[in-house]
Amino acid sequence: MFVIQIGLPGVSAHFLQRHILAKARDLIVLRRGQGAPEPVLATLRAYVRCNELKAQLLRFRLHSQLAPLIQRARAEERTVVLADEFLAFGATNFWHNRGPSPEKVARRIAGLSSYTVTGLTPIRVSLLLRRQDQWLAERYATASSDLPMPSQSDFDARIDAIIAATDPEGPFAWLDHRRIYRDFARELGVDNILVTREERLARRPRRTIAALANFVESGDLPRTMRQAIRLERTAAQTGMSAPRMTWQLNTTPPTRIDLGKARRRQILSHFADSEKGLHRLIDATF
């Protein structure tokens, strides 16, 4: 089996990839920061972002890079997992609305499965999502060192622009969780998509990982989750240990942004229809 784990940039994606997936004995996991596997992830990242002409070349390159891994996985009866939280866009690119939409990424990933000689059929995608208000504030704080004039007023202006957009494209479309699910389900099939909530991972880690283990056909993931719990690598390391209202920016002098109750309600209200639609499609709640 071949799985691509897409966790939108954030602490929980790093936690899931490093402390849970990468430690499972029956998975072959390629993730950022591992050194040698990085070229494969770099090719995949370029493939989902580039134009159609270049995508044809990168598709061939990806299959040549993945072929030995697929063969190894078959021989060892293991699942290959490519895990990249920055697959669609980087932290700064998001705020400039540069990067592919969920539809484009889903279509490109589905395009890989036509090369059955390398065993890329079916392709499954695991998506790790987080409530939009918390995610936006965390992403802004993380990207603040690369933004021209990070401040509370700049953050508020950017949020107002996102909310005002009637038909967002590019990275902003990833805030519409119903749209993400529909795009990937249409391209890959509903049985090949799993949506995991960061909030659920923090509240119910064993149950959440059990669902993921079933999806990637790993009997060892529950053990790695128990180990993480034993080492206290659960809610705190996912960044979901307690509600947050303020975030420290990377500025001199130090400044903070505040995600007050009114702003949080505004953001969640804007995406309420999307979340209700997703809830009707799958069992995914905050």
Short mmCIF file of C-alpha atoms in Angstrom, two decimals:
data_model
loop_
_atom_site.label_atom_id
_atom_site.label_comp_id
_atom_site.label_asym_id
_atom_site.label_seq_id
_atom_site.Cartn_x
_atom_site.Cartn_y
_atom_site.Cartn_z
CA MET A 1 0.00 0.00 0.00
CA PHE A 2 1.09 3.58 -0.69
CA VAL A 3 -0.09 6.44 1.55
CA ILE A 4 0.54 10.19 1.41
CA GLN A 5 0.05 11.87 4.77
CA ILE A 6 -0.78 15.55 4.35
CA GLY A 7 -0.73 17.49 7.57
CA LEU A 8 -1.17 21.20 7.07
CA PRO A 9 1.84 23.00 8.60
CA GLY A 10 1.66 22.83 12.39
CA VAL A 11 2.91 21.22 15.58
CA SER A 12 0.50 18.29 15.45
CA ALA A 13 1.60 17.20 12.00
CA HIS A 14 5.21 17.10 13.17
CA PHE A 15 4.18 15.15 16.27
CA LEU A 16 2.19 12.61 14.29
CA GLN A 17 4.92 12.05 11.73
CA ARG A 18 7.90 11.93 14.10
CA HIS A 19 6.55 10.22 17.21
CA ILE A 20 3.81 7.96 15.83
CA LEU A 21 4.18 7.09 12.14
CA ALA A 22 7.99 7.04 11.96
CA LYS A 23 8.26 4.63 14.91
CA ALA A 24 5.93 1.97 13.51
CA ARG A 25 7.86 -1.16 12.52
CA ASP A 26 5.46 -2.15 9.74
CA LEU A 27 5.64 1.20 7.93
CA ILE A 28 8.33 2.68 5.68
CA VAL A 29 7.98 6.38 6.44
CA LEU A 30 9.63 9.17 4.49
CA ARG A 31 9.28 12.51 6.24
CA ARG A 32 10.93 15.90 6.25
CA GLY A 33 14.19 16.17 8.18
CA GLN A 34 15.35 12.61 7.54
CA GLY A 35 18.10 13.48 5.10
CA ALA A 36 18.23 10.82 2.38
CA PRO A 37 14.46 10.61 1.73
CA GLU A 38 14.19 14.37 1.31
CA PRO A 39 14.72 14.34 -2.53
CA VAL A 40 11.58 12.22 -2.95
CA LEU A 41 9.53 14.64 -0.89
CA ALA A 42 11.04 17.61 -2.72
CA THR A 43 10.06 16.06 -6.06
CA LEU A 44 6.53 15.36 -4.81
CA ARG A 45 6.23 18.93 -3.53
CA ALA A 46 7.36 20.36 -6.85
CA TYR A 47 5.07 17.96 -8.74
CA VAL A 48 1.86 19.08 -7.03
CA ARG A 49 2.74 22.78 -7.39
CA CYS A 50 4.13 23.11 -10.95
CA ASN A 51 2.47 23.57 -14.34
CA GLU A 52 1.16 20.61 -16.35
CA LEU A 53 4.10 20.42 -18.76
CA LYS A 54 6.68 20.15 -15.98
CA ALA A 55 4.43 17.77 -14.06
CA GLN A 56 4.86 15.13 -16.77
CA LEU A 57 8.64 15.14 -16.28
CA LEU A 58 8.38 15.12 -12.48
CA ARG A 59 5.90 12.25 -12.60
CA PHE A 60 8.49 10.04 -14.29
CA ARG A 61 11.15 11.17 -11.80
CA LEU A 62 8.90 10.35 -8.86
CA HIS A 63 8.24 6.85 -10.09
CA SER A 64 11.92 6.15 -10.58
CA GLN A 65 12.60 7.40 -7.04
CA LEU A 66 9.73 5.43 -5.53
CA ALA A 67 10.15 2.14 -7.42
CA PRO A 68 12.78 0.64 -5.07
CA LEU A 69 10.76 1.66 -2.03
CA ILE A 70 7.61 0.05 -3.40
CA GLN A 71 9.52 -3.13 -4.19
CA ARG A 72 10.97 -3.18 -0.67
CA ALA A 73 7.52 -2.63 0.84
CA ARG A 74 6.10 -5.54 -1.15
CA ALA A 75 8.92 -7.84 -0.11
CA GLU A 76 8.62 -6.89 3.56
CA GLU A 77 4.80 -6.60 3.53
CA ARG A 78 4.93 -3.03 4.76
CA THR A 79 3.19 0.21 3.79
CA VAL A 80 5.05 3.18 2.31
CA VAL A 81 4.05 6.52 3.83
CA LEU A 82 5.18 9.88 2.45
CA ALA A 83 4.53 12.49 5.15
CA ASP A 84 4.90 16.18 4.37
CA GLU A 85 3.14 18.98 6.22
CA PHE A 86 4.43 21.50 3.65
CA LEU A 87 3.28 19.59 0.59
CA ALA A 88 0.89 22.23 -0.74
CA PHE A 89 2.50 25.42 0.54
CA GLY A 90 5.03 26.86 2.97
CA ALA A 91 4.18 29.05 5.91
CA THR A 92 5.00 32.33 4.17
CA ASN A 93 3.51 31.30 0.81
CA PHE A 94 0.15 30.81 2.47
CA TRP A 95 -0.03 34.46 3.50
CA HIS A 96 0.74 35.56 -0.05
CA ASN A 97 -1.88 33.10 -1.35
CA ARG A 98 0.72 31.29 -3.46
CA GLY A 99 0.33 27.57 -3.97
CA PRO A 100 -2.03 24.92 -5.37
CA SER A 101 -5.63 24.40 -4.36
CA PRO A 102 -6.79 21.11 -2.82
CA GLU A 103 -8.31 20.17 -6.17
CA LYS A 104 -4.97 20.53 -7.97
CA VAL A 105 -3.06 18.55 -5.34
CA ALA A 106 -5.70 15.78 -5.37
CA ARG A 107 -5.65 15.61 -9.18
CA ARG A 108 -1.86 15.41 -9.29
CA ILE A 109 -1.73 12.66 -6.66
CA ALA A 110 -4.39 10.69 -8.50
CA GLY A 111 -2.27 11.03 -11.65
CA LEU A 112 0.48 8.98 -10.03
CA SER A 113 -1.71 5.89 -9.80
CA SER A 114 -1.75 5.42 -13.57
CA TYR A 115 1.77 3.99 -13.29
CA THR A 116 0.80 0.58 -11.94
CA VAL A 117 4.22 -0.89 -12.76
CA THR A 118 5.59 0.70 -9.58
CA GLY A 119 2.74 -0.51 -7.41
CA LEU A 120 1.14 2.88 -6.83
CA THR A 121 -2.42 1.56 -6.92
CA PRO A 122 -4.37 2.45 -4.96
CA ILE A 123 -3.00 5.64 -3.48
CA ARG A 124 -4.43 6.62 -0.13
CA VAL A 125 -4.32 10.09 1.44
CA SER A 126 -4.46 10.86 5.16
CA LEU A 127 -5.39 14.47 5.92
CA LEU A 128 -4.70 16.14 9.28
CA LEU A 129 -6.88 19.23 9.76
CA ARG A 130 -7.30 21.79 12.54
CA ARG A 131 -10.00 24.33 13.36
CA GLN A 132 -9.43 27.42 11.28
CA ASP A 133 -9.17 30.13 13.96
CA GLN A 134 -6.41 28.42 15.94
CA TRP A 135 -4.58 27.34 12.80
CA LEU A 136 -4.56 30.83 11.26
CA ALA A 137 -3.17 32.44 14.41
CA GLU A 138 -0.46 29.81 14.79
CA ARG A 139 0.52 30.05 11.12
CA TYR A 140 0.77 33.83 11.32
CA ALA A 141 2.97 33.69 14.42
CA THR A 142 5.24 31.06 12.85
CA ALA A 143 5.60 33.02 9.61
CA SER A 144 5.96 36.41 11.28
CA SER A 145 9.76 36.56 10.91
CA ASP A 146 9.32 36.44 7.11
CA LEU A 147 6.44 38.90 6.87
CA PRO A 148 7.14 42.60 6.09
CA MET A 149 5.37 44.22 9.07
CA PRO A 150 3.86 41.61 11.41
CA SER A 151 1.46 43.10 13.94
CA GLN A 152 -2.04 42.77 15.33
CA SER A 153 -3.40 45.17 12.72
CA ASP A 154 -1.68 43.30 9.88
CA PHE A 155 -3.05 39.98 11.13
CA ASP A 156 -6.57 41.42 11.42
CA ALA A 157 -6.38 42.86 7.89
CA ARG A 158 -5.29 39.51 6.47
CA ILE A 159 -8.09 37.66 8.28
CA ASP A 160 -10.64 40.20 7.01
CA ALA A 161 -9.40 39.62 3.44
CA ILE A 162 -9.73 35.83 3.82
CA ILE A 163 -13.25 36.14 5.18
CA ALA A 164 -14.23 38.58 2.43
CA ALA A 165 -13.12 36.21 -0.36
CA THR A 166 -16.21 34.66 -1.96
CA ASP A 167 -14.50 31.92 -3.98
CA PRO A 168 -10.96 31.44 -2.62
CA GLU A 169 -8.33 29.62 -4.65
CA GLY A 170 -4.79 28.49 -3.91
CA PRO A 171 -3.79 28.02 -0.27
CA PHE A 172 -6.85 29.86 1.09
CA ALA A 173 -9.03 27.07 -0.31
CA TRP A 174 -7.46 24.68 2.25
CA LEU A 175 -9.48 26.43 4.95
CA ASP A 176 -12.66 24.94 3.46
CA HIS A 177 -12.55 21.45 4.93
CA ARG A 178 -15.64 20.19 3.10
CA ARG A 179 -14.07 21.23 -0.18
CA ILE A 180 -10.81 19.43 0.68
CA TYR A 181 -12.67 16.20 1.38
CA ARG A 182 -14.80 16.43 -1.75
CA ASP A 183 -11.82 17.16 -3.99
CA PHE A 184 -9.79 14.23 -2.72
CA ALA A 185 -12.74 11.85 -2.56
CA ARG A 186 -13.68 12.68 -6.15
CA GLU A 187 -10.16 12.03 -7.44
CA LEU A 188 -9.18 9.03 -5.29
CA GLY A 189 -12.44 7.54 -3.99
CA VAL A 190 -13.97 7.82 -0.51
CA ASP A 191 -12.35 4.60 0.69
CA ASN A 192 -8.91 6.09 0.06
CA ILE A 193 -9.37 9.26 2.14
CA LEU A 194 -9.07 9.63 5.91
CA VAL A 195 -9.64 12.95 7.69
CA THR A 196 -8.09 13.25 11.14
CA ARG A 197 -8.75 16.21 13.43
CA GLU A 198 -5.91 17.61 15.51
CA GLU A 199 -8.45 18.30 18.26
CA ARG A 200 -9.54 14.66 18.27
CA LEU A 201 -5.92 13.51 18.24
CA ALA A 202 -5.33 15.52 21.43
CA ARG A 203 -8.56 14.46 23.19
CA ARG A 204 -8.80 10.85 22.09
CA PRO A 205 -5.34 9.78 20.93
CA ARG A 206 -5.87 6.02 21.15
CA ARG A 207 -9.13 6.02 19.21
CA THR A 208 -7.77 8.43 16.60
CA ILE A 209 -4.61 6.42 16.02
CA ALA A 210 -6.62 3.20 15.87
CA ALA A 211 -8.55 4.63 12.91
CA LEU A 212 -5.31 5.73 11.25
CA ALA A 213 -3.74 2.30 11.88
CA ASN A 214 -6.65 0.60 10.14
CA PHE A 215 -6.39 3.04 7.21
CA VAL A 216 -2.67 2.46 6.60
CA GLU A 217 -2.89 -1.23 7.54
CA SER A 218 -0.46 -0.98 10.44
CA GLY A 219 -0.71 -3.24 13.44
CA ASP A 220 2.09 -1.37 15.21
CA LEU A 221 0.67 2.18 15.38
CA PRO A 222 -1.32 1.54 18.61
CA ARG A 223 1.97 0.53 20.26
CA THR A 224 3.72 3.73 19.16
CA MET A 225 0.77 5.74 20.47
CA ARG A 226 0.94 4.00 23.85
CA GLN A 227 4.67 4.73 23.93
CA ALA A 228 4.04 8.42 23.20
CA ILE A 229 1.46 8.57 25.98
CA ARG A 230 3.89 6.86 28.36
CA LEU A 231 6.53 9.48 27.50
CA GLU A 232 3.91 12.26 27.84
CA ARG A 233 4.16 13.10 24.15
CA THR A 234 0.46 13.63 23.62
CA ALA A 235 -1.65 16.78 23.90
CA ALA A 236 1.20 19.08 24.91
CA GLN A 237 3.34 18.16 21.92
CA THR A 238 0.44 18.42 19.51
CA GLY A 239 0.05 22.03 20.58
CA MET A 240 -3.52 21.32 21.72
CA SER A 241 -3.01 20.94 25.46
CA ALA A 242 -4.96 24.11 26.34
CA PRO A 243 -6.99 26.79 24.54
CA ARG A 244 -4.89 29.72 23.37
CA MET A 245 -5.87 33.33 22.91
CA THR A 246 -2.49 34.98 22.26
CA TRP A 247 0.58 34.11 20.18
CA GLN A 248 4.11 35.48 20.40
CA LEU A 249 5.45 36.97 17.15
CA ASN A 250 9.06 36.75 16.01
CA THR A 251 9.63 40.50 16.20
CA THR A 252 11.97 42.96 17.89
CA PRO A 253 10.80 44.16 20.32
CA PRO A 254 8.59 41.15 21.13
CA THR A 255 4.92 41.59 20.29
CA ARG A 256 1.83 39.41 20.42
CA ILE A 257 -1.36 38.92 18.49
CA ASP A 258 -4.64 38.32 20.26
CA LEU A 259 -7.31 35.97 18.97
CA GLY A 260 -10.19 37.30 21.01
CA LYS A 261 -13.55 35.62 21.41
CA ALA A 262 -15.23 37.89 18.89
CA ARG A 263 -12.61 37.17 16.24
CA ARG A 264 -12.71 33.45 16.92
CA ARG A 265 -16.50 33.43 16.56
CA GLN A 266 -16.22 35.42 13.32
CA ILE A 267 -13.76 32.96 11.76
CA LEU A 268 -15.63 29.84 12.86
CA SER A 269 -18.96 31.33 11.78
CA HIS A 270 -17.54 31.99 8.32
CA PHE A 271 -16.59 28.32 7.92
CA ALA A 272 -19.61 26.90 9.77
CA ASP A 273 -21.43 25.70 6.65
CA SER A 274 -18.27 23.97 5.44
CA GLU A 275 -17.85 22.18 8.76
CA LYS A 276 -21.50 21.11 8.88
CA GLY A 277 -21.20 19.78 5.35
CA LEU A 278 -18.07 17.83 6.23
CA HIS A 279 -19.77 16.44 9.33
CA ARG A 280 -22.61 15.13 7.16
CA LEU A 281 -20.11 13.43 4.87
CA ILE A 282 -17.91 11.85 7.50
CA ASP A 283 -17.69 11.44 11.27
CA ALA A 284 -15.49 14.47 11.96
CA THR A 285 -16.33 16.94 14.70
CA PHE A 286 -14.40 19.44 16.79
#
